[in-house]
């Protein structure tokens, strides 16, 4: 009777194992649909606060992880069988080794290498699967409530600030380090007007509450008021610029193209301001209108804020007390209150409701630069800082914050929606996150390799009355972005 050689036996066993592995994979694949169907049937009988589509998505992801580990388990069994086969062959060749002793010879090297490969594959699979679960879950939420609608491109340098007009027609205004401010059609993304009266970076822009006037602050140590008149173009059908949110998030710090956008050549230009405020000795970093629009306040790196009469340009008050450069100023929408923030880690509340006196309160709730502090429509102040926190304060009792939001990156100029009181946080790490007033995170604006900001996000602004875009952001990547936030869905997810 012919006797099989050791190599023939090994080849036959290896072929049988491959066949067994193939059959196992077929059985696994053949039951996937049945298993998925059973899982979805089980969903209907279980109580959960998660929407059915989110739960189904999670089950699919967990199913994929389970199948990956099943395959790895089968491969592990095959490796063990190969070790056993080698041990059976080695005694015939005079190299008997105990199956449990893998401490010497070439067998040790092979077993160690195989074990190392298996361990690395397990780690890689686990990390990829876990990352996919987290990314897919976030993408599901972002896809449901946040969508990029329009990009506003035309500045030649970073955009520090943006604002929405409070009179008709409603347009978007941007302030840029390229020494200009621009007005944009929200619907078409077309530049309607360009102001180039400043000799330095334009650091902020705010619109008059009742008239077609803009207030801009600049690095040339001045603040300007200039009048504008724009005509909205005929809206064109909005192209769907949204992309799949299943794309891997791009965390690379890639730069934009070298070509500078010159903006539309037909954009009208204003070169001269109607009013100029010149009292500061340093960069004017921000400016805002007091309620009624008859007075304006400016904040500067010279550590003071100034209050002016708009009609006469007269300096009414010099607000001193901050120990370091100011970073922002904001006025209350319905009362004569001003809040200023500073690099000295404080923000100050100035009260001008009594014409004869003005009081000031100092708040020391942060441990690093306070980048902005803003009023809400009610009785709250929200402050953001480079210490990576945002704090919500009650104007009636500001001894301690009523809510604290902790983040993973410095926070820039924040905004709070008027109707729903949702806080939009622009970050240094290019993210924009949404929170409610109690500090609960609601969503993160989607950002992938093909959409979203590619550099630091400097500012956010809400426009809840606009049906297409109700949140705007701008950054140092030279663009502003209009987003549609499905607020009812966002609050339902909460």
Tab-separated table of C-alpha atoms in Angstrom:
chain	number	residue	atom	x	y	z
A	1	UNK	CA	0.000	0.000	0.000
A	2	UNK	CA	1.469	3.375	-0.924
A	3	UNK	CA	2.297	5.666	2.021
A	4	UNK	CA	1.799	9.431	1.816
A	5	UNK	CA	4.829	11.550	2.534
A	6	UNK	CA	4.728	14.215	5.268
A	7	UNK	CA	4.433	17.000	2.686
A	8	UNK	CA	1.468	15.297	0.977
A	9	UNK	CA	-0.335	14.921	4.316
A	10	UNK	CA	0.253	18.567	5.137
A	11	UNK	CA	-1.013	19.664	1.707
A	12	UNK	CA	-4.164	17.565	2.009
A	13	UNK	CA	-4.883	18.870	5.527
A	14	UNK	CA	-4.280	22.437	4.421
A	15	UNK	CA	-6.722	21.959	1.525
A	16	UNK	CA	-9.331	20.526	3.888
A	17	UNK	CA	-8.906	23.478	6.263
A	18	UNK	CA	-9.335	25.982	3.416
A	19	UNK	CA	-12.483	24.182	2.361
A	20	UNK	CA	-13.741	24.211	5.957
A	21	UNK	CA	-12.970	27.943	6.222
A	22	UNK	CA	-14.810	28.614	2.943
A	23	UNK	CA	-17.859	26.649	4.095
A	24	UNK	CA	-17.813	28.513	7.388
A	25	UNK	CA	-17.769	31.863	5.570
A	26	UNK	CA	-20.644	30.728	3.365
A	27	UNK	CA	-22.659	29.740	6.402
A	28	UNK	CA	-21.875	33.100	8.022
A	29	UNK	CA	-22.859	35.069	4.922
A	30	UNK	CA	-25.988	32.993	4.331
A	31	UNK	CA	-27.299	33.793	7.804
A	32	UNK	CA	-26.517	37.514	7.749
A	33	UNK	CA	-29.796	38.515	6.146
A	34	UNK	CA	-31.813	36.257	8.441
A	35	UNK	CA	-29.985	37.612	11.470
A	36	UNK	CA	-30.478	41.229	10.389
A	37	UNK	CA	-34.171	40.553	9.811
A	38	UNK	CA	-34.537	38.985	13.246
A	39	UNK	CA	-32.779	41.942	14.859
A	40	UNK	CA	-35.067	44.438	13.165
A	41	UNK	CA	-38.097	42.401	14.211
A	42	UNK	CA	-36.837	42.510	17.789
A	43	UNK	CA	-36.613	46.315	17.619
A	44	UNK	CA	-40.368	46.644	17.331
A	45	UNK	CA	-40.878	44.825	20.618
A	46	UNK	CA	-38.309	46.788	22.599
A	47	UNK	CA	-38.729	50.174	24.219
A	48	UNK	CA	-36.013	52.717	23.462
A	49	UNK	CA	-35.660	56.489	23.157
A	50	UNK	CA	-33.476	56.080	20.078
A	51	UNK	CA	-35.145	56.535	16.663
A	52	UNK	CA	-35.697	53.272	14.804
A	53	UNK	CA	-33.233	54.204	12.030
A	54	UNK	CA	-30.473	54.962	14.551
A	55	UNK	CA	-31.085	51.666	16.375
A	56	UNK	CA	-31.050	49.753	13.089
A	57	UNK	CA	-27.810	51.438	12.082
A	58	UNK	CA	-26.206	50.508	15.396
A	59	UNK	CA	-27.282	46.868	15.032
A	60	UNK	CA	-25.762	46.721	11.568
A	61	UNK	CA	-22.488	48.081	12.878
A	62	UNK	CA	-22.359	45.653	15.780
A	63	UNK	CA	-23.140	42.852	13.345
A	64	UNK	CA	-20.155	43.844	11.221
A	65	UNK	CA	-17.899	43.812	14.280
A	66	UNK	CA	-19.185	40.387	15.271
A	67	UNK	CA	-18.438	38.982	11.814
A	68	UNK	CA	-14.914	40.427	11.900
A	69	UNK	CA	-14.197	38.717	15.199
A	70	UNK	CA	-15.682	35.461	13.919
A	71	UNK	CA	-13.278	35.505	10.999
A	72	UNK	CA	-10.367	36.286	13.293
A	73	UNK	CA	-11.390	33.411	15.580
A	74	UNK	CA	-11.434	30.998	12.620
A	75	UNK	CA	-7.994	32.187	11.527
A	76	UNK	CA	-6.738	31.690	15.072
A	77	UNK	CA	-8.004	28.096	15.045
A	78	UNK	CA	-6.227	27.467	11.749
A	79	UNK	CA	-2.965	28.773	13.183
A	80	UNK	CA	-3.303	26.393	16.110
A	81	UNK	CA	-3.956	23.488	13.724
A	82	UNK	CA	-0.831	24.383	11.754
A	83	UNK	CA	1.181	24.266	14.969
A	84	UNK	CA	-0.259	20.840	15.784
A	85	UNK	CA	0.557	19.590	12.253
A	86	UNK	CA	4.133	20.806	12.550
A	87	UNK	CA	4.458	19.087	15.899
A	88	UNK	CA	3.231	15.835	14.359
A	89	UNK	CA	5.799	16.057	11.569
A	90	UNK	CA	8.772	17.069	13.704
A	91	UNK	CA	9.088	13.762	15.696
A	92	UNK	CA	9.514	11.877	12.394
A	93	UNK	CA	12.362	14.218	11.562
A	94	UNK	CA	14.018	13.788	14.979
A	95	UNK	CA	12.940	17.193	16.314
A	96	UNK	CA	10.183	16.277	18.764
A	97	UNK	CA	8.805	19.314	20.582
A	98	UNK	CA	6.029	19.402	23.110
A	99	UNK	CA	2.943	21.051	21.657
A	100	UNK	CA	2.781	23.385	24.615
A	101	UNK	CA	6.491	24.240	24.445
A	102	UNK	CA	7.165	26.880	21.820
A	103	UNK	CA	10.303	28.227	23.421
A	104	UNK	CA	13.014	27.166	20.965
A	105	UNK	CA	13.923	26.561	17.371
A	106	UNK	CA	12.330	27.821	14.141
A	107	UNK	CA	8.899	26.846	15.443
A	108	UNK	CA	9.165	29.496	18.131
A	109	UNK	CA	9.950	32.173	15.552
A	110	UNK	CA	7.011	31.155	13.346
A	111	UNK	CA	4.570	30.893	16.245
A	112	UNK	CA	5.740	34.189	17.695
A	113	UNK	CA	5.405	35.898	14.312
A	114	UNK	CA	1.928	34.444	13.756
A	115	UNK	CA	0.800	35.448	17.247
A	116	UNK	CA	2.143	38.967	16.745
A	117	UNK	CA	0.303	39.280	13.428
A	118	UNK	CA	-2.935	38.049	14.975
A	119	UNK	CA	-2.605	40.458	17.906
A	120	UNK	CA	-1.953	43.384	15.594
A	121	UNK	CA	-4.884	42.448	13.383
A	122	UNK	CA	-7.183	42.195	16.392
A	123	UNK	CA	-6.106	45.639	17.602
A	124	UNK	CA	-6.506	47.190	14.147
A	125	UNK	CA	-9.924	45.627	13.614
A	126	UNK	CA	-11.121	46.703	17.049
A	127	UNK	CA	-9.961	50.289	16.568
A	128	UNK	CA	-11.464	50.524	13.076
A	129	UNK	CA	-14.771	49.014	14.161
A	130	UNK	CA	-15.044	51.205	17.245
A	131	UNK	CA	-14.145	54.303	15.245
A	132	UNK	CA	-16.736	53.366	12.632
A	133	UNK	CA	-19.434	53.032	15.297
A	134	UNK	CA	-18.649	56.462	16.775
A	135	UNK	CA	-18.309	58.168	13.384
A	136	UNK	CA	-21.474	56.596	12.001
A	137	UNK	CA	-23.507	57.485	15.062
A	138	UNK	CA	-22.332	61.119	14.922
A	139	UNK	CA	-22.906	61.205	11.184
A	140	UNK	CA	-26.463	59.988	11.645
A	141	UNK	CA	-27.196	62.878	14.001
A	142	UNK	CA	-25.370	65.472	11.882
A	143	UNK	CA	-27.037	64.286	8.686
A	144	UNK	CA	-30.461	64.637	10.285
A	145	UNK	CA	-30.076	68.161	11.684
A	146	UNK	CA	-27.144	69.992	10.021
A	147	UNK	CA	-26.529	70.610	6.337
A	148	UNK	CA	-24.096	72.874	4.538
A	149	UNK	CA	-26.068	75.100	2.172
A	150	UNK	CA	-23.807	77.844	0.817
A	151	UNK	CA	-20.154	78.919	0.835
A	152	UNK	CA	-19.220	82.608	0.565
A	153	UNK	CA	-15.798	82.919	-1.052
A	154	UNK	CA	-14.085	86.133	-2.131
A	155	UNK	CA	-11.883	87.458	0.668
A	156	UNK	CA	-8.122	87.333	0.217
A	157	UNK	CA	-7.352	86.627	3.885
A	158	UNK	CA	-8.983	85.153	6.959
A	159	UNK	CA	-12.459	86.258	8.060
A	160	UNK	CA	-12.575	87.375	11.688
A	161	UNK	CA	-16.246	88.230	12.124
A	162	UNK	CA	-19.644	88.089	10.475
A	163	UNK	CA	-23.084	89.501	11.126
A	164	UNK	CA	-26.618	89.549	9.682
A	165	UNK	CA	-28.509	92.745	8.890
A	166	UNK	CA	-31.480	93.554	11.078
A	167	UNK	CA	-33.342	95.438	8.352
A	168	UNK	CA	-34.574	94.502	4.896
A	169	UNK	CA	-33.024	93.320	2.697
A	170	UNK	CA	-31.418	90.666	4.906
A	171	UNK	CA	-27.787	90.171	3.868
A	172	UNK	CA	-24.635	88.672	5.356
A	173	UNK	CA	-21.688	90.880	6.328
A	174	UNK	CA	-18.095	89.667	6.779
A	175	UNK	CA	-14.996	91.372	8.227
A	176	UNK	CA	-11.607	90.208	7.012
A	177	UNK	CA	-7.892	90.536	7.652
A	178	UNK	CA	-7.580	91.613	3.985
A	179	UNK	CA	-8.613	95.160	5.116
A	180	UNK	CA	-12.118	94.850	3.680
A	181	UNK	CA	-15.698	94.124	4.695
A	182	UNK	CA	-18.156	92.503	2.289
A	183	UNK	CA	-21.921	92.189	2.048
A	184	UNK	CA	-23.295	88.967	0.518
A	185	UNK	CA	-26.564	87.664	-0.825
A	186	UNK	CA	-27.476	84.820	1.534
A	187	UNK	CA	-29.359	82.891	-1.143
A	188	UNK	CA	-26.952	83.158	-4.072
A	189	UNK	CA	-23.595	83.630	-2.342
A	190	UNK	CA	-22.877	86.657	-4.546
A	191	UNK	CA	-20.923	89.641	-3.208
A	192	UNK	CA	-23.211	92.700	-3.215
A	193	UNK	CA	-20.899	95.376	-1.801
A	194	UNK	CA	-17.307	95.814	-0.642
A	195	UNK	CA	-16.057	98.367	1.895
A	196	UNK	CA	-12.345	99.213	1.657
A	197	UNK	CA	-12.098	102.356	3.820
A	198	UNK	CA	-9.871	100.818	6.514
A	199	UNK	CA	-6.080	100.808	6.448
A	200	UNK	CA	-5.797	97.660	8.566
A	201	UNK	CA	-7.461	94.354	9.278
A	202	UNK	CA	-11.238	94.634	9.716
A	203	UNK	CA	-11.897	92.821	12.992
A	204	UNK	CA	-15.651	93.086	13.455
A	205	UNK	CA	-18.851	94.142	11.707
A	206	UNK	CA	-22.255	94.989	13.180
A	207	UNK	CA	-25.392	96.403	11.540
A	208	UNK	CA	-27.597	99.254	12.762
A	209	UNK	CA	-30.895	98.031	14.258
A	210	UNK	CA	-33.119	100.196	12.044
A	211	UNK	CA	-31.054	101.827	9.273
A	212	UNK	CA	-28.817	100.578	6.462
A	213	UNK	CA	-25.566	101.374	8.257
A	214	UNK	CA	-22.629	99.157	9.211
A	215	UNK	CA	-20.148	99.606	12.068
A	216	UNK	CA	-16.685	98.129	11.541
A	217	UNK	CA	-13.651	97.983	13.865
A	218	UNK	CA	-10.115	97.810	12.525
A	219	UNK	CA	-6.457	97.303	13.267
A	220	UNK	CA	-5.858	100.857	12.025
A	221	UNK	CA	-7.016	102.023	15.514
A	222	UNK	CA	-10.344	103.347	14.244
A	223	UNK	CA	-13.969	102.308	13.955
A	224	UNK	CA	-16.011	103.345	10.925
A	225	UNK	CA	-19.717	103.802	10.245
A	226	UNK	CA	-20.660	103.539	6.579
A	227	UNK	CA	-23.978	103.532	4.770
A	228	UNK	CA	-24.852	100.914	2.212
A	229	UNK	CA	-27.564	100.272	-0.346
A	230	UNK	CA	-27.846	96.867	-1.963
A	231	UNK	CA	-30.210	95.111	-4.321
A	232	UNK	CA	-30.632	91.376	-4.010
A	233	UNK	CA	-30.076	89.308	-7.155
A	234	UNK	CA	-32.742	86.917	-8.415
A	235	UNK	CA	-32.349	83.672	-6.470
A	236	UNK	CA	-31.188	80.693	-8.520
A	237	UNK	CA	-31.996	77.044	-7.704
A	238	UNK	CA	-29.716	76.008	-4.855
A	239	UNK	CA	-27.336	73.235	-5.851
A	240	UNK	CA	-26.937	70.378	-3.412
A	241	UNK	CA	-23.404	70.942	-2.144
A	242	UNK	CA	-23.761	68.485	0.696
A	243	UNK	CA	-21.593	65.394	0.611
A	244	UNK	CA	-21.787	62.001	2.207
A	245	UNK	CA	-21.179	62.275	5.924
A	246	UNK	CA	-19.820	58.746	5.954
A	247	UNK	CA	-16.513	60.112	4.633
A	248	UNK	CA	-13.622	59.921	7.063
A	249	UNK	CA	-13.189	63.169	8.922
A	250	UNK	CA	-10.088	64.985	7.750
A	251	UNK	CA	-7.926	66.095	10.646
A	252	UNK	CA	-4.988	67.175	8.479
A	253	UNK	CA	-4.026	70.832	8.590
A	254	UNK	CA	-4.023	71.234	4.849
A	255	UNK	CA	-4.023	74.682	3.361
A	256	UNK	CA	-6.240	76.014	0.643
A	257	UNK	CA	-5.053	76.559	-2.879
A	258	UNK	CA	-2.422	79.185	-3.529
A	259	UNK	CA	-4.621	81.154	-5.871
A	260	UNK	CA	-6.224	84.105	-4.142
A	261	UNK	CA	-9.883	84.660	-4.846
A	262	UNK	CA	-10.391	88.167	-6.132
A	263	UNK	CA	-14.123	88.123	-5.595
A	264	UNK	CA	-16.695	89.148	-8.179
A	265	UNK	CA	-15.425	91.894	-10.452
A	266	UNK	CA	-18.888	93.499	-10.568
A	267	UNK	CA	-19.056	94.050	-6.793
A	268	UNK	CA	-19.629	97.774	-6.016
A	269	UNK	CA	-17.103	99.392	-3.682
A	270	UNK	CA	-17.351	101.993	-0.906
A	271	UNK	CA	-14.100	103.755	0.018
A	272	UNK	CA	-15.090	106.515	2.483
A	273	UNK	CA	-16.793	106.242	5.884
A	274	UNK	CA	-19.594	108.574	6.923
A	275	UNK	CA	-18.352	108.596	10.546
A	276	UNK	CA	-14.960	107.733	12.066
A	277	UNK	CA	-14.116	107.122	15.739
A	278	UNK	CA	-10.417	107.849	16.422
A	279	UNK	CA	-9.922	107.920	20.197
A	280	UNK	CA	-8.078	104.613	20.666
A	281	UNK	CA	-4.311	104.136	20.924
A	282	UNK	CA	-4.308	100.514	19.792
A	283	UNK	CA	-6.070	97.987	17.580
A	284	UNK	CA	-9.854	98.282	17.769
A	285	UNK	CA	-10.867	94.641	18.049
A	286	UNK	CA	-14.676	94.954	18.237
A	287	UNK	CA	-17.566	97.425	18.118
A	288	UNK	CA	-21.328	97.282	18.595
A	289	UNK	CA	-24.451	99.448	18.605
A	290	UNK	CA	-26.296	100.203	21.833
A	291	UNK	CA	-30.025	99.600	21.825
A	292	UNK	CA	-31.703	102.212	19.613
A	293	UNK	CA	-28.580	102.776	17.520
A	294	UNK	CA	-27.822	106.303	18.770
A	295	UNK	CA	-24.638	105.267	20.549
A	296	UNK	CA	-21.843	102.819	19.772
A	297	UNK	CA	-19.214	101.101	21.898
A	298	UNK	CA	-15.723	100.069	20.826
A	299	UNK	CA	-13.178	97.719	22.461
A	300	UNK	CA	-9.438	98.032	21.929
A	301	UNK	CA	-6.070	96.485	22.632
A	302	UNK	CA	-5.263	99.713	24.523
A	303	UNK	CA	-7.224	98.075	27.418
A	304	UNK	CA	-10.191	100.464	27.288
A	305	UNK	CA	-13.647	100.547	25.742
A	306	UNK	CA	-15.160	103.789	24.483
A	307	UNK	CA	-18.781	104.876	24.241
A	308	UNK	CA	-19.603	107.350	21.437
A	309	UNK	CA	-22.520	109.442	20.233
A	310	UNK	CA	-23.125	108.308	16.664
A	311	UNK	CA	-24.482	111.599	15.301
A	312	UNK	CA	-21.650	113.803	16.591
A	313	UNK	CA	-18.798	111.233	16.982
A	314	UNK	CA	-18.381	112.612	20.512
A	315	UNK	CA	-16.640	110.392	23.081
A	316	UNK	CA	-19.125	110.020	25.948
A	317	UNK	CA	-17.406	107.535	28.297
A	318	UNK	CA	-14.029	105.835	28.513
A	319	UNK	CA	-14.472	102.471	30.193
A	320	UNK	CA	-11.268	101.599	32.029
A	321	UNK	CA	-10.382	98.790	34.412
A	322	UNK	CA	-9.193	95.833	32.363
A	323	UNK	CA	-5.549	94.897	33.000
A	324	UNK	CA	-4.833	93.557	29.524
A	325	UNK	CA	-6.044	93.895	25.939
A	326	UNK	CA	-9.768	93.700	25.265
A	327	UNK	CA	-10.934	90.917	22.962
A	328	UNK	CA	-14.635	91.621	22.413
A	329	UNK	CA	-17.616	93.765	23.326
A	330	UNK	CA	-21.344	93.118	23.091
A	331	UNK	CA	-24.502	95.103	23.844
A	332	UNK	CA	-27.819	93.895	25.245
A	333	UNK	CA	-30.602	93.679	22.629
A	334	UNK	CA	-33.159	95.620	24.704
A	335	UNK	CA	-31.333	97.328	27.606
A	336	UNK	CA	-28.456	99.788	27.929
A	337	UNK	CA	-25.960	97.168	29.055
A	338	UNK	CA	-22.497	96.431	27.682
A	339	UNK	CA	-20.229	93.471	28.364
A	340	UNK	CA	-16.504	93.590	27.565
A	341	UNK	CA	-14.074	90.654	27.634
A	342	UNK	CA	-10.317	90.688	27.983
A	343	UNK	CA	-7.086	88.737	27.998
A	344	UNK	CA	-6.923	89.402	31.768
A	345	UNK	CA	-9.295	86.344	32.185
A	346	UNK	CA	-12.249	88.552	33.199
A	347	UNK	CA	-15.301	90.076	31.594
A	348	UNK	CA	-17.025	93.209	32.842
A	349	UNK	CA	-20.675	94.229	32.817
A	350	UNK	CA	-21.270	97.966	32.320
A	351	UNK	CA	-24.699	99.414	33.184
A	352	UNK	CA	-25.815	102.631	31.445
A	353	UNK	CA	-29.517	102.381	32.282
A	354	UNK	CA	-29.206	105.305	34.704
A	355	UNK	CA	-28.003	108.333	32.651
A	356	UNK	CA	-26.423	109.998	35.671
A	357	UNK	CA	-24.120	107.115	36.670
A	358	UNK	CA	-22.734	103.950	35.159
A	359	UNK	CA	-21.835	100.932	37.263
A	360	UNK	CA	-19.470	98.067	36.503
A	361	UNK	CA	-19.251	94.484	37.731
A	362	UNK	CA	-16.183	92.278	37.259
A	363	UNK	CA	-16.507	88.508	36.733
A	364	UNK	CA	-13.576	86.146	37.178
A	365	UNK	CA	-14.966	82.806	36.064
A	366	UNK	CA	-12.192	81.791	33.629
A	367	UNK	CA	-8.510	80.893	33.876
A	368	UNK	CA	-7.401	82.146	30.456
A	369	UNK	CA	-8.302	84.829	27.902
A	370	UNK	CA	-12.039	85.473	27.668
A	371	UNK	CA	-12.500	85.524	23.904
A	372	UNK	CA	-16.119	86.706	23.943
A	373	UNK	CA	-19.070	87.321	26.215
A	374	UNK	CA	-22.553	87.819	24.749
A	375	UNK	CA	-26.055	88.583	25.975
A	376	UNK	CA	-29.014	86.352	25.284
A	377	UNK	CA	-32.516	87.624	24.585
A	378	UNK	CA	-33.374	86.918	28.227
A	379	UNK	CA	-31.387	87.563	31.369
A	380	UNK	CA	-28.250	85.576	30.644
A	381	UNK	CA	-24.650	86.179	29.623
A	382	UNK	CA	-22.639	83.442	27.916
A	383	UNK	CA	-18.831	83.677	28.051
A	384	UNK	CA	-16.245	81.674	26.114
A	385	UNK	CA	-12.539	81.361	26.774
A	386	UNK	CA	-9.192	80.014	25.661
A	387	UNK	CA	-9.374	77.820	28.775
A	388	UNK	CA	-11.683	75.581	26.671
A	389	UNK	CA	-14.809	76.325	28.692
A	390	UNK	CA	-18.051	78.171	28.066
A	391	UNK	CA	-20.090	79.436	31.006
A	392	UNK	CA	-23.708	80.554	31.251
A	393	UNK	CA	-24.502	83.276	33.785
A	394	UNK	CA	-27.723	84.685	35.202
A	395	UNK	CA	-27.795	88.498	35.185
A	396	UNK	CA	-29.824	88.480	38.402
A	397	UNK	CA	-27.210	86.451	40.270
A	398	UNK	CA	-23.789	86.350	38.646
A	399	UNK	CA	-21.783	85.077	41.593
A	400	UNK	CA	-21.339	81.711	39.913
A	401	UNK	CA	-22.293	80.270	36.524
A	402	UNK	CA	-25.513	78.296	36.182
A	403	UNK	CA	-23.911	75.981	33.600
A	404	UNK	CA	-20.369	75.150	32.467
A	405	UNK	CA	-19.494	73.557	29.126
A	406	UNK	CA	-16.072	71.889	28.887
A	407	UNK	CA	-14.599	71.379	25.425
A	408	UNK	CA	-11.377	70.082	23.868
A	409	UNK	CA	-10.300	73.314	22.179
A	410	UNK	CA	-10.192	77.070	22.688
A	411	UNK	CA	-13.521	78.789	22.008
A	412	UNK	CA	-13.778	81.889	19.805
A	413	UNK	CA	-16.659	84.332	19.207
A	414	UNK	CA	-19.821	82.534	20.244
A	415	UNK	CA	-23.444	83.295	19.403
A	416	UNK	CA	-26.807	82.378	20.930
A	417	UNK	CA	-29.984	81.922	18.904
A	418	UNK	CA	-32.763	84.273	19.953
A	419	UNK	CA	-35.775	81.948	19.799
A	420	UNK	CA	-34.410	78.526	20.746
A	421	UNK	CA	-31.473	79.722	22.895
A	422	UNK	CA	-28.958	77.392	21.264
A	423	UNK	CA	-25.258	78.253	21.704
A	424	UNK	CA	-22.938	77.879	18.695
A	425	UNK	CA	-19.290	77.385	19.661
A	426	UNK	CA	-16.588	77.986	17.009
A	427	UNK	CA	-13.278	76.340	17.937
A	428	UNK	CA	-9.591	76.678	17.165
A	429	UNK	CA	-9.596	73.010	16.054
A	430	UNK	CA	-11.972	73.806	13.139
A	431	UNK	CA	-15.037	72.307	14.812
A	432	UNK	CA	-18.376	74.017	15.508
A	433	UNK	CA	-20.527	72.524	18.267
A	434	UNK	CA	-24.081	73.315	19.379
A	435	UNK	CA	-25.212	73.270	23.025
A	436	UNK	CA	-28.329	74.260	24.891
A	437	UNK	CA	-28.323	76.752	27.768
A	438	UNK	CA	-28.067	73.993	30.366
A	439	UNK	CA	-24.806	72.769	28.844
A	440	UNK	CA	-26.160	69.711	27.000
A	441	UNK	CA	-24.426	69.025	23.696
A	442	UNK	CA	-26.887	68.926	20.805
A	443	UNK	CA	-24.774	68.420	17.681
A	444	UNK	CA	-21.513	69.059	15.884
A	445	UNK	CA	-21.536	70.614	12.449
A	446	UNK	CA	-20.262	68.048	9.921
A	447	UNK	CA	-16.740	68.505	8.630
A	448	UNK	CA	-14.979	66.189	6.197
A	449	UNK	CA	-12.201	66.391	3.654
A	450	UNK	CA	-14.599	68.005	1.169
A	451	UNK	CA	-16.624	70.427	3.231
A	452	UNK	CA	-16.478	72.593	6.332
A	453	UNK	CA	-13.723	74.874	7.561
A	454	UNK	CA	-10.097	73.914	6.961
A	455	UNK	CA	-8.651	76.315	9.526
A	456	UNK	CA	-9.619	77.928	12.819
A	457	UNK	CA	-13.309	78.897	13.013
A	458	UNK	CA	-13.405	82.491	14.255
A	459	UNK	CA	-17.072	83.396	14.670
A	460	UNK	CA	-20.671	82.202	14.431
A	461	UNK	CA	-23.948	84.074	13.934
A	462	UNK	CA	-27.597	82.960	13.932
A	463	UNK	CA	-30.342	84.107	11.554
A	464	UNK	CA	-33.380	82.085	12.606
A	465	UNK	CA	-35.848	83.874	10.328
A	466	UNK	CA	-34.075	82.763	7.154
A	467	UNK	CA	-35.668	79.598	5.720
A	468	UNK	CA	-32.555	78.301	3.947
A	469	UNK	CA	-29.595	79.294	6.147
A	470	UNK	CA	-30.098	79.930	9.848
A	471	UNK	CA	-26.492	79.629	11.106
A	472	UNK	CA	-23.351	81.171	9.649
A	473	UNK	CA	-19.708	80.546	10.484
A	474	UNK	CA	-16.449	82.058	9.265
A	475	UNK	CA	-12.827	81.132	9.646
A	476	UNK	CA	-9.240	81.804	8.763
A	477	UNK	CA	-9.634	79.667	5.633
A	478	UNK	CA	-11.030	82.822	3.920
A	479	UNK	CA	-14.596	81.601	3.630
A	480	UNK	CA	-17.929	81.962	5.383
A	481	UNK	CA	-20.399	79.083	5.380
A	482	UNK	CA	-24.186	79.084	5.618
A	483	UNK	CA	-25.781	76.107	7.387
A	484	UNK	CA	-29.323	74.865	7.663
A	485	UNK	CA	-29.953	73.584	11.187
A	486	UNK	CA	-33.139	71.545	11.544
A	487	UNK	CA	-33.888	72.891	15.001
A	488	UNK	CA	-37.036	70.788	15.695
A	489	UNK	CA	-35.083	67.634	14.834
A	490	UNK	CA	-32.148	68.873	16.883
A	491	UNK	CA	-34.298	69.379	19.963
A	492	UNK	CA	-36.026	66.045	19.377
A	493	UNK	CA	-32.637	64.300	19.385
A	494	UNK	CA	-31.991	65.993	22.731
